[in-house]
Short mmCIF file of C-alpha atoms and ligand atoms in Angstrom, two decimals:
data_model
loop_
_atom_site.label_atom_id
_atom_site.label_comp_id
_atom_site.label_asym_id
_atom_site.label_seq_id
_atom_site.Cartn_x
_atom_site.Cartn_y
_atom_site.Cartn_z
CA SER A 23 61.34 16.86 -13.52
CA PRO A 24 59.15 17.77 -16.64
CA ALA A 25 56.58 15.17 -17.79
CA ARG A 26 56.82 14.04 -21.65
CA LEU A 27 55.26 12.25 -24.12
CA THR A 28 55.61 11.26 -27.77
CA LEU A 29 53.44 11.90 -30.43
CA ASP A 30 54.12 9.24 -33.48
CA PRO A 31 51.73 9.07 -36.38
CA ALA A 32 52.80 5.69 -36.63
CA PHE A 33 51.75 4.45 -33.25
CA ARG A 34 48.20 3.85 -34.03
CA ILE A 35 45.12 2.57 -31.72
CA ALA A 36 42.05 3.14 -34.38
CA PRO A 37 40.03 5.33 -35.98
CA VAL A 38 38.12 7.96 -34.27
CA GLU A 39 34.54 7.00 -34.60
CA PRO A 40 32.20 9.91 -35.09
CA ARG A 41 29.89 7.77 -32.46
CA LEU A 42 31.95 8.68 -29.57
CA PHE A 43 30.58 12.11 -29.60
CA GLY A 44 27.12 11.22 -28.83
CA SER A 45 24.48 12.69 -26.41
CA PHE A 46 21.37 11.35 -24.76
CA VAL A 47 17.92 12.76 -24.55
CA GLU A 48 15.60 11.33 -22.03
CA HIS A 49 12.19 12.23 -20.84
CA MET A 50 13.44 13.31 -17.58
CA GLY A 51 13.06 16.59 -15.76
CA ARG A 52 13.70 19.39 -18.31
CA CYS A 53 15.75 17.62 -20.78
CA VAL A 54 12.70 17.56 -23.58
CA TYR A 55 10.11 19.61 -22.26
CA THR A 56 11.58 23.44 -22.31
CA GLY A 57 14.78 21.96 -23.12
CA VAL A 58 14.75 20.55 -26.44
CA PHE A 59 11.15 21.36 -26.93
CA GLU A 60 9.29 24.52 -25.82
CA PRO A 61 6.27 25.48 -28.32
CA GLY A 62 5.50 29.08 -27.84
CA HIS A 63 9.33 29.94 -26.58
CA PRO A 64 10.18 32.95 -28.87
CA ALA A 65 13.22 30.56 -30.30
CA ALA A 66 11.10 27.79 -31.15
CA ASP A 67 10.27 26.62 -34.66
CA ALA A 68 7.28 25.57 -36.34
CA ASP A 69 7.81 22.37 -34.42
CA GLY A 70 8.17 23.84 -31.28
CA PHE A 71 11.92 23.02 -31.21
CA ARG A 72 13.87 25.42 -29.45
CA THR A 73 16.25 26.74 -32.28
CA ASP A 74 18.86 28.19 -29.72
CA VAL A 75 19.34 24.44 -28.59
CA LEU A 76 19.38 23.06 -31.91
CA GLU A 77 22.27 25.61 -32.74
CA LEU A 78 23.93 24.62 -29.65
CA THR A 79 23.58 21.20 -29.92
CA ARG A 80 25.03 21.52 -33.74
CA GLU A 81 27.99 23.53 -31.89
CA LEU A 82 28.69 20.87 -29.54
CA GLY A 83 29.35 18.65 -32.17
CA VAL A 84 26.81 15.75 -31.06
CA THR A 85 26.79 13.00 -33.89
CA LEU A 86 24.21 10.75 -32.15
CA VAL A 87 21.58 10.95 -29.66
CA ARG A 88 20.10 8.00 -27.33
CA TYR A 89 16.36 8.11 -26.65
CA PRO A 90 13.89 8.14 -24.98
CA GLY A 91 15.66 6.80 -21.85
CA GLY A 92 17.40 6.03 -19.47
CA ASN A 93 15.11 4.75 -16.59
CA PHE A 94 12.05 6.52 -18.34
CA VAL A 95 12.21 3.62 -20.97
CA SER A 96 11.63 0.93 -18.89
CA ASN A 97 8.02 1.58 -18.55
CA TYR A 98 7.32 3.54 -21.53
CA GLN A 99 4.56 2.67 -24.20
CA TRP A 100 5.85 4.04 -27.18
CA GLU A 101 2.48 3.92 -28.57
CA ASP A 102 1.14 6.88 -26.55
CA GLY A 103 3.70 9.43 -28.02
CA VAL A 104 2.69 8.85 -31.57
CA GLY A 105 -0.23 10.10 -33.73
CA PRO A 106 -2.51 13.15 -33.35
CA VAL A 107 -1.20 15.18 -30.32
CA GLU A 108 -4.49 15.87 -29.04
CA ASP A 109 -5.51 11.90 -28.53
CA ARG A 110 -1.96 11.15 -27.03
CA PRO A 111 -2.65 10.04 -23.21
CA PRO A 112 -1.12 11.85 -20.25
CA ARG A 113 0.68 9.11 -18.26
CA LEU A 114 2.30 8.72 -15.02
CA ASP A 115 6.12 8.12 -15.35
CA LEU A 116 7.24 6.08 -12.44
CA ALA A 117 11.03 6.20 -13.01
CA TRP A 118 11.10 9.81 -12.05
CA ARG A 119 7.52 10.24 -10.48
CA SER A 120 6.61 12.71 -13.17
CA LEU A 121 3.49 13.55 -15.18
CA GLU A 122 4.10 12.67 -18.98
CA SER A 123 1.98 14.92 -21.29
CA ASN A 124 3.34 12.55 -24.51
CA ARG A 125 3.28 15.66 -26.58
CA PHE A 126 6.68 14.72 -27.67
CA GLY A 127 7.40 11.14 -28.74
CA LEU A 128 9.07 9.17 -31.66
CA GLY A 129 7.92 11.51 -34.72
CA GLU A 130 9.11 14.55 -32.97
CA PHE A 131 12.43 12.99 -31.90
CA MET A 132 12.71 11.91 -35.43
CA ALA A 133 12.23 15.26 -36.83
CA TRP A 134 14.28 16.99 -34.24
CA ALA A 135 17.10 14.49 -34.95
CA GLY A 136 17.09 15.39 -38.50
CA LYS A 137 17.35 19.13 -37.61
CA ALA A 138 20.18 18.59 -35.28
CA GLY A 139 21.84 16.49 -37.82
CA VAL A 140 22.26 13.32 -35.28
CA GLU A 141 22.14 9.70 -35.55
CA PRO A 142 19.08 8.36 -33.61
CA MET A 143 19.94 5.40 -30.92
CA MET A 144 16.70 3.96 -29.82
CA ALA A 145 16.21 2.45 -26.57
CA LEU A 146 13.37 -0.57 -26.21
CA ASN A 147 11.27 -1.02 -23.05
CA LEU A 148 12.61 -4.38 -21.60
CA GLY A 149 11.56 -3.57 -18.49
CA THR A 150 7.81 -4.10 -18.41
CA ARG A 151 7.66 -5.30 -21.88
CA GLY A 152 9.19 -7.81 -24.22
CA VAL A 153 9.75 -9.35 -27.78
CA ALA A 154 6.41 -8.62 -29.38
CA ASP A 155 6.43 -5.01 -28.21
CA ALA A 156 10.04 -4.53 -29.30
CA LEU A 157 9.03 -6.01 -33.01
CA ARG A 158 5.92 -3.92 -33.12
CA LEU A 159 8.19 -0.60 -32.60
CA VAL A 160 10.66 -1.57 -35.10
CA GLU A 161 7.90 -2.34 -37.84
CA TYR A 162 6.48 0.86 -37.15
CA ALA A 163 9.79 2.73 -37.31
CA ASN A 164 11.59 1.04 -40.07
CA TYR A 165 9.39 -0.97 -42.48
CA PRO A 166 8.40 0.84 -45.51
CA GLY A 167 4.67 0.21 -46.03
CA GLY A 168 1.87 -2.45 -46.41
CA THR A 169 1.79 -3.60 -43.10
CA ARG A 170 -0.15 -2.90 -39.99
CA MET A 171 2.43 -1.02 -37.96
CA SER A 172 4.15 0.65 -40.84
CA GLU A 173 0.94 1.85 -42.36
CA LEU A 174 0.01 3.50 -38.72
CA ARG A 175 3.36 5.17 -39.17
CA ARG A 176 2.21 6.67 -42.41
CA ALA A 177 -1.17 7.48 -41.39
CA HIS A 178 0.90 9.49 -38.71
CA GLY A 179 2.46 11.26 -41.42
CA ALA A 180 5.74 9.66 -41.53
CA ASP A 181 5.57 8.37 -45.25
CA LYS A 182 9.10 6.90 -45.21
CA PRO A 183 10.70 4.75 -42.79
CA TYR A 184 12.68 6.34 -40.10
CA ASP A 185 15.36 3.61 -40.73
CA ILE A 186 16.98 3.47 -37.33
CA ARG A 187 19.86 1.37 -37.18
CA LEU A 188 21.03 1.27 -33.53
CA TRP A 189 18.80 -0.03 -30.87
CA CYS A 190 19.54 -0.71 -26.77
CA LEU A 191 17.87 -3.59 -25.58
CA GLY A 192 16.53 -1.88 -22.40
CA ASN A 193 18.25 0.21 -19.74
CA GLU A 194 20.08 -0.62 -16.75
CA LEU A 195 18.24 -3.65 -15.83
CA ASP A 196 20.77 -4.88 -13.55
CA GLY A 197 19.64 -2.32 -11.10
CA PRO A 198 17.00 -2.68 -8.47
CA TRP A 199 15.87 0.82 -9.14
CA GLN A 200 14.97 -0.08 -12.67
CA LEU A 201 11.13 -0.88 -13.40
CA GLY A 202 11.32 -4.52 -14.51
CA HIS A 203 14.55 -5.01 -12.88
CA LYS A 204 15.91 -8.47 -13.76
CA THR A 205 18.67 -11.02 -12.68
CA ALA A 206 21.19 -11.67 -15.42
CA ALA A 207 19.63 -14.91 -16.27
CA GLU A 208 16.34 -13.39 -16.69
CA TYR A 209 17.81 -10.36 -18.87
CA GLY A 210 20.35 -12.51 -20.78
CA ARG A 211 17.39 -14.55 -22.04
CA LEU A 212 15.23 -11.78 -23.04
CA ALA A 213 18.06 -9.78 -24.45
CA ALA A 214 18.81 -12.77 -26.78
CA GLU A 215 15.29 -13.57 -27.56
CA THR A 216 14.49 -9.99 -28.41
CA ALA A 217 17.63 -9.74 -30.41
CA ARG A 218 17.13 -12.72 -32.21
CA ALA A 219 13.85 -11.43 -33.35
CA LEU A 220 14.95 -8.00 -34.33
CA LYS A 221 17.73 -9.76 -36.05
CA ARG A 222 15.06 -11.94 -38.11
CA PHE A 223 13.47 -8.83 -39.21
CA ASP A 224 16.60 -7.03 -40.20
CA PRO A 225 19.96 -8.66 -39.86
CA GLY A 226 21.64 -5.42 -40.38
CA LEU A 227 20.42 -3.53 -36.96
CA SER A 228 22.99 -3.19 -34.46
CA LEU A 229 22.09 -3.97 -30.95
CA VAL A 230 23.45 -2.84 -27.51
CA ALA A 231 22.82 -5.35 -24.78
CA CYS A 232 22.66 -3.59 -21.31
CA GLY A 233 25.85 -4.17 -19.00
CA SER A 234 26.35 -2.92 -15.50
CA SER A 235 24.98 0.40 -14.12
CA ASN A 236 28.19 1.42 -12.87
CA SER A 237 31.25 -0.18 -11.62
CA GLY A 238 30.31 -0.40 -8.05
CA MET A 239 27.49 -2.77 -8.84
CA PRO A 240 27.59 -5.99 -6.85
CA THR A 241 27.37 -7.80 -10.04
CA PHE A 242 29.71 -5.83 -12.05
CA ALA A 243 31.49 -8.18 -14.79
CA GLY A 244 29.47 -10.93 -13.62
CA TRP A 245 26.49 -9.35 -15.02
CA GLU A 246 27.99 -9.01 -18.55
CA ALA A 247 29.54 -12.48 -18.63
CA GLU A 248 26.29 -14.24 -17.78
CA VAL A 249 24.32 -11.93 -20.29
CA LEU A 250 26.76 -12.36 -23.06
CA GLU A 251 26.98 -16.10 -22.70
CA ALA A 252 23.17 -15.87 -23.43
CA ALA A 253 23.15 -13.57 -26.04
CA TYR A 254 26.86 -13.41 -27.61
CA ASP A 255 25.79 -14.36 -31.18
CA MET A 256 23.01 -11.94 -31.12
CA VAL A 257 24.31 -8.67 -29.91
CA ASP A 258 26.95 -6.35 -31.09
CA TYR A 259 27.69 -4.16 -28.22
CA VAL A 260 27.57 -4.31 -24.56
CA SER A 261 26.77 -0.89 -22.61
CA LEU A 262 28.64 0.86 -19.85
CA HIS A 263 27.39 3.45 -17.66
CA ALA A 264 29.43 5.91 -15.32
CA TYR A 265 28.88 9.13 -13.30
CA TYR A 266 31.31 10.89 -11.25
CA ASP A 267 31.59 13.65 -8.51
CA PRO A 268 33.86 14.59 -5.85
CA SER A 269 31.80 12.23 -3.11
CA ASP A 270 32.94 13.47 0.62
CA GLY A 271 34.89 16.36 -0.93
CA ASP A 272 37.52 14.15 -2.46
CA VAL A 273 38.73 16.27 -5.31
CA ASP A 274 41.87 14.34 -5.97
CA SER A 275 39.95 11.16 -6.63
CA PHE A 276 37.42 13.09 -8.59
CA LEU A 277 39.93 14.58 -10.76
CA ALA A 278 41.31 10.98 -11.47
CA SER A 279 37.87 9.67 -12.20
CA ALA A 280 39.17 8.58 -15.65
CA SER A 281 41.30 5.80 -14.00
CA ASP A 282 37.79 4.24 -13.07
CA MET A 283 36.20 4.70 -16.54
CA ASP A 284 39.60 3.25 -17.83
CA HIS A 285 39.60 0.34 -15.80
CA MET A 286 35.88 -0.34 -16.42
CA ILE A 287 36.71 -0.49 -19.93
CA ARG A 288 39.41 -2.73 -19.74
CA SER A 289 37.49 -4.88 -17.52
CA ILE A 290 34.38 -5.08 -19.86
CA ALA A 291 36.57 -5.72 -22.69
CA ALA A 292 38.23 -8.48 -21.05
CA THR A 293 35.02 -10.18 -19.90
CA ALA A 294 33.68 -9.99 -23.25
CA ASP A 295 36.52 -11.70 -24.75
CA HIS A 296 36.73 -14.04 -22.13
CA VAL A 297 33.14 -15.39 -23.20
CA GLY A 298 34.21 -15.19 -26.85
CA ALA A 299 37.07 -17.37 -26.05
CA LYS A 300 34.74 -19.55 -23.86
CA LEU A 301 32.20 -20.07 -26.62
CA ARG A 302 35.18 -20.74 -29.39
CA ASN A 303 33.35 -17.62 -30.89
CA PRO A 304 35.53 -15.34 -32.99
CA ARG A 305 32.89 -12.36 -33.13
CA ARG A 306 34.11 -9.36 -31.34
CA ILE A 307 31.75 -7.71 -28.91
CA ASP A 308 32.50 -3.77 -28.76
CA LEU A 309 31.67 -1.09 -25.89
CA SER A 310 28.93 1.37 -25.82
CA PHE A 311 29.53 3.70 -23.10
CA ASP A 312 26.09 5.20 -23.33
CA GLU A 313 26.00 7.18 -20.46
CA TRP A 314 28.71 9.24 -18.75
CA ASN A 315 29.37 12.39 -17.25
CA VAL A 316 29.90 14.47 -13.84
CA TRP A 317 26.74 13.97 -11.76
CA TYR A 318 26.48 15.36 -8.06
CA GLN A 319 24.56 12.26 -6.94
CA SER A 320 24.74 13.46 -3.21
CA ARG A 321 22.47 16.22 -4.29
CA PHE A 322 20.01 14.08 -5.32
CA LYS A 323 17.58 12.65 -2.89
CA GLY A 324 16.50 9.64 -4.52
CA GLU A 325 13.40 9.06 -7.30
CA SER A 326 10.69 8.19 -3.98
CA SER A 327 11.57 11.79 -2.64
CA LEU A 328 9.96 13.25 -5.95
CA GLU A 329 6.38 14.98 -6.30
CA TRP A 330 4.32 14.42 -9.29
CA ALA A 331 4.84 17.32 -11.65
CA GLU A 332 5.33 17.88 -15.32
CA ALA A 333 8.67 18.69 -16.42
CA PRO A 334 9.94 19.12 -12.96
CA ARG A 335 13.53 20.52 -12.41
CA LEU A 336 15.65 17.52 -11.59
CA ILE A 337 19.39 17.05 -11.24
CA GLU A 338 20.25 20.38 -12.95
CA ASP A 339 23.96 20.43 -11.91
CA THR A 340 25.49 23.63 -12.32
CA TYR A 341 29.16 22.73 -13.43
CA ASP A 342 32.39 24.44 -12.41
CA VAL A 343 35.75 24.70 -14.05
CA THR A 344 37.19 21.21 -12.13
CA ASP A 345 33.95 19.39 -13.41
CA ALA A 346 34.92 20.77 -16.98
CA VAL A 347 38.33 19.38 -16.77
CA VAL A 348 36.93 15.88 -15.42
CA VAL A 349 34.82 15.78 -18.69
CA GLY A 350 37.63 16.63 -20.65
CA SER A 351 39.87 13.88 -19.04
CA LEU A 352 36.58 11.23 -19.60
CA LEU A 353 36.76 12.21 -23.07
CA ILE A 354 40.17 11.44 -23.25
CA ALA A 355 39.66 7.90 -21.60
CA LEU A 356 37.17 7.10 -24.48
CA LEU A 357 39.59 7.97 -27.10
CA ARG A 358 42.43 6.07 -25.50
CA ASN A 359 40.00 3.16 -25.88
CA ALA A 360 38.87 3.78 -29.31
CA ASP A 361 39.95 0.17 -30.30
CA ARG A 362 36.80 -1.05 -27.95
CA VAL A 363 34.57 1.92 -27.30
CA LYS A 364 32.64 2.34 -30.32
CA ILE A 365 29.95 4.57 -29.28
CA ALA A 366 29.61 6.84 -26.20
CA CYS A 367 26.78 8.97 -25.02
CA GLN A 368 27.33 12.08 -22.57
CA ALA A 369 24.19 12.17 -20.29
CA GLN A 370 22.42 14.25 -20.95
CA LEU A 371 21.77 17.05 -23.65
CA ALA A 372 19.75 19.73 -21.98
CA ASN A 373 19.23 20.82 -18.58
CA VAL A 374 19.27 17.13 -16.77
CA ILE A 375 23.40 16.90 -15.96
CA ALA A 376 23.98 18.65 -19.48
CA PRO A 377 26.22 20.99 -21.27
CA ILE A 378 23.27 22.89 -22.45
CA ARG A 379 21.08 24.80 -19.91
CA THR A 380 17.95 26.55 -20.56
CA GLU A 381 15.21 28.61 -18.76
CA PRO A 382 11.49 28.26 -19.74
CA GLY A 383 10.70 31.21 -21.86
CA GLY A 384 14.29 32.43 -21.57
CA PRO A 385 17.67 31.84 -22.49
CA ALA A 386 20.08 28.87 -23.49
CA TRP A 387 23.49 28.88 -22.33
CA ARG A 388 26.79 26.67 -22.37
CA GLN A 389 27.84 25.42 -19.40
CA THR A 390 31.66 24.95 -18.60
CA ILE A 391 31.43 21.23 -19.65
CA PHE A 392 30.21 21.92 -23.32
CA HIS A 393 33.57 23.61 -24.11
CA PRO A 394 35.90 20.23 -23.80
CA PHE A 395 33.16 18.17 -25.77
CA ALA A 396 33.01 20.63 -28.27
CA LEU A 397 36.58 21.11 -28.89
CA THR A 398 37.55 17.36 -28.72
CA ALA A 399 34.35 16.60 -30.92
CA ARG A 400 35.53 19.25 -33.65
CA HIS A 401 39.15 18.46 -33.66
CA ALA A 402 39.63 14.80 -32.57
CA ARG A 403 40.01 13.62 -36.58
CA GLY A 404 41.32 10.40 -38.17
CA GLU A 405 43.43 8.07 -35.95
CA VAL A 406 43.98 7.79 -32.42
CA LEU A 407 47.60 7.82 -31.46
CA ARG A 408 49.21 5.66 -28.84
CA VAL A 409 50.18 8.34 -26.04
CA GLU A 410 51.96 7.01 -23.12
CA PRO A 411 52.89 10.07 -20.82
CA GLU A 412 55.47 10.02 -18.26
CA GLY A 413 55.77 11.92 -15.21
CA PRO A 414 54.46 12.99 -11.68
CA VAL A 415 51.62 11.42 -9.87
CA ILE A 416 49.02 12.47 -7.73
CA SER A 417 47.70 10.54 -4.65
CA THR A 418 44.16 9.97 -4.50
CA ALA A 419 41.96 7.82 -1.75
CA ARG A 420 39.98 6.03 -4.19
CA TYR A 421 42.54 5.04 -7.14
CA GLY A 422 45.90 5.13 -5.10
CA GLU A 423 48.71 7.19 -7.02
CA ALA A 424 47.11 8.29 -10.46
CA PRO A 425 49.16 9.97 -13.42
CA ALA A 426 49.04 13.49 -12.78
CA ILE A 427 49.19 14.22 -16.75
CA TRP A 428 46.52 12.41 -18.73
CA ALA A 429 46.61 12.72 -22.38
CA THR A 430 45.48 11.66 -25.72
CA ALA A 431 46.20 12.80 -29.33
CA THR A 432 44.80 12.27 -32.99
CA HIS A 433 46.30 12.35 -36.28
CA ASP A 434 44.43 13.05 -39.23
CA ASP A 435 46.03 11.74 -42.48
CA ALA A 436 43.95 14.00 -44.80
CA THR A 437 45.50 17.02 -43.02
CA GLY A 438 48.26 16.04 -41.45
CA GLU A 439 47.18 17.69 -38.32
CA ILE A 440 47.91 16.48 -34.92
CA ALA A 441 45.69 17.24 -32.07
CA LEU A 442 46.79 16.78 -28.45
CA PHE A 443 44.35 16.87 -25.66
CA VAL A 444 45.90 16.62 -22.29
CA VAL A 445 44.84 17.38 -18.80
CA ASN A 446 47.03 18.28 -15.37
CA ARG A 447 45.25 16.85 -12.44
CA ASP A 448 47.59 18.25 -9.96
CA ARG A 449 45.78 20.73 -8.08
CA HIS A 450 49.04 22.31 -6.08
CA GLY A 451 50.81 23.15 -9.15
CA PRO A 452 51.83 23.65 -12.92
CA CYS A 453 53.55 20.95 -14.64
CA ARG A 454 55.89 21.31 -17.62
CA LEU A 455 55.35 18.88 -20.29
CA ASP A 456 57.80 18.27 -23.12
CA VAL A 457 56.31 16.84 -26.24
CA GLU A 458 58.44 15.10 -28.87
CA LEU A 459 56.82 15.51 -32.20
CA ARG A 460 57.65 12.83 -34.91
CA ALA A 461 55.98 14.56 -37.80
CA PRO A 462 57.03 17.97 -39.38
CA VAL A 463 54.39 20.09 -37.61
CA ARG A 464 54.12 23.23 -35.90
CA PRO A 465 51.29 24.56 -33.23
CA VAL A 466 48.39 26.28 -34.95
CA GLU A 467 46.41 26.61 -31.96
CA HIS A 468 46.69 26.38 -28.07
CA LEU A 469 43.50 26.64 -25.88
CA GLU A 470 43.10 25.86 -22.21
CA ILE A 471 40.25 25.67 -19.88
CA THR A 472 41.45 26.47 -16.19
CA ASP A 473 40.91 29.38 -13.73
CA ASP A 474 42.14 30.93 -10.72
CA ASP A 475 38.66 30.29 -9.23
CA LEU A 476 38.15 26.77 -9.83
CA SER A 477 34.44 27.03 -8.69
CA ALA A 478 33.60 29.31 -11.56
CA ALA A 479 30.58 28.48 -13.44
CA ASN A 480 28.37 29.68 -16.21
CA THR A 481 24.98 30.91 -15.55
CA ALA A 482 22.14 32.65 -17.16
CA ASP A 483 23.41 36.10 -16.13
CA SER A 484 27.16 35.12 -16.80
CA PRO A 485 26.81 32.55 -19.60
CA ASP A 486 30.45 33.07 -20.62
CA ARG A 487 32.04 33.25 -17.47
CA VAL A 488 34.19 30.18 -18.13
CA THR A 489 35.22 29.62 -21.87
CA PRO A 490 38.34 28.38 -23.40
CA ARG A 491 41.01 30.91 -23.68
CA PRO A 492 44.68 30.95 -25.73
CA GLY A 493 47.16 29.33 -23.56
CA SER A 494 50.67 30.77 -22.85
CA GLY A 495 53.95 29.25 -22.32
CA LEU A 496 54.14 27.36 -25.21
CA ARG A 497 57.75 27.14 -26.77
CA MET A 498 59.21 24.88 -29.91
CA ASN A 499 62.87 23.52 -29.61
CA GLY A 500 63.39 21.73 -33.04
CA ARG A 501 60.92 18.93 -32.93
CA ARG A 502 59.98 19.44 -29.06
CA ALA A 503 56.74 21.37 -28.02
CA GLU A 504 57.68 22.63 -24.25
CA LEU A 505 54.09 23.54 -22.58
CA THR A 506 53.31 24.69 -18.93
CA LEU A 507 50.28 23.16 -18.07
CA PRO A 508 48.51 25.12 -15.04
CA PRO A 509 47.17 23.20 -12.06
CA VAL A 510 43.64 21.57 -12.82
CA SER A 511 43.38 22.40 -16.49
CA TRP A 512 42.49 20.64 -19.77
CA THR A 513 44.45 21.91 -23.01
CA ILE A 514 44.23 21.47 -26.58
CA VAL A 515 47.20 22.01 -28.79
CA ARG A 516 46.81 21.55 -32.62
CA PHE A 517 49.94 21.23 -34.65
CA ALA A 518 49.72 21.22 -38.44
O1 LIG B 624 20.70 9.93 -17.16
C1 LIG B 624 20.19 9.69 -15.82
C2 LIG B 624 19.96 8.50 -15.16
O2 LIG B 624 21.02 7.62 -15.01
C3 LIG B 624 19.10 7.38 -16.44
O3 LIG B 624 17.75 7.31 -16.48
C4 LIG B 624 19.27 6.06 -15.99
O4 LIG B 624 19.60 5.16 -16.86
C5 LIG B 624 20.81 6.40 -15.16
O5 LIG B 624 20.88 5.63 -14.07
#
């Protein structure tokens, strides 16, 4: 029997936050160097920014970019990356065993963010540094002038403050791989004291405490509880990170990865609410899913296997059709939880597990995963609707039975448009979906990402092998839309 769902503009979850369509630029591999920044490239502008990558970033619909790490930030000396370029010291980056020239730093990032039209989300080093350094950086970045650090910024050519509103209190400090790794008690105290000092500087700053590095961490949820007990009043968000791949060739579980993401979100929202209840504190801590993506971790041999090199090729995963469907389904999970997830960053933007790939001196192109992100960022507008598909299930080794049809929808009051985003995770056949529309709308666009060859990918030689294509088989029957969703497919239907 067909799957079915109802789209009713009265059943709302929360507004679509623009910050859900964030990305991440880390000093890792070729994300910065020969990714967004490549002086001398034929497409580079006067600042050395690749305009081809800038154009693709805008087309992707990225609203916010987290910077400069990632594991990199946990031993980063931000002062190395400001001031005259010829005076900047080359350093060893111990996170990725790479050579860091520091030719790109805070000022370059802020100039790039301005050109890309994205909001900056700045991460602080709370691995090997602490409160005093965080205060120096925020004074450098945000204080107008007349003090030591603000005058230093002005001497470096930035007369006006950068006014960065969103700050991450470190990165993945629960992970033993992290430089300056900490226990929850150690980190909770440091996060609370750093946050207290930053809010003394400016109570309007928004601060993100580190949550668990993934849902498989032995301290998952316990870490968040302990950290939030220490820092509840001082922080605004707690972070979540998750990467998925078909480990051991288990494609069905991979296709159902959004089940894990959904479970993580519910678990950490419940954990935060538990702490709030225990502390008798009416504040609500929201969630920042500030690293998520498909990452073939099995292909990565670990940090200690890396040779010292400048901008090495690190984790440059080439994505296929199945990966694009999974990325689309993760975006659906984020939207379905829009009442708690207020920030999200796909990791990363260029080359390093990224929707945008480049070659040094050569072209830039869209990976398969670019497309579901761009279409969702463009068309998810207004309010997220509560959508509850009913229908067949797929069996997975990791998550048991998961719904074959996974969907969300948005409704824009201003235009009346409803956008439906839906995946069919079933590998074995198409699925009929009946959509009951409780609004006077007709389909205006129907696009699919799918292929007879699910391993098809986009490459420098064949950059448009996989693109969204017009869907077929959509029929209207009064207020009912009948769709046929191909096996392993991501679909958007816009009704207006
Ligand atoms: O995005 C790649 C890495 O994954 C980041 O540096 C780290 O935070 C995470 O483990």
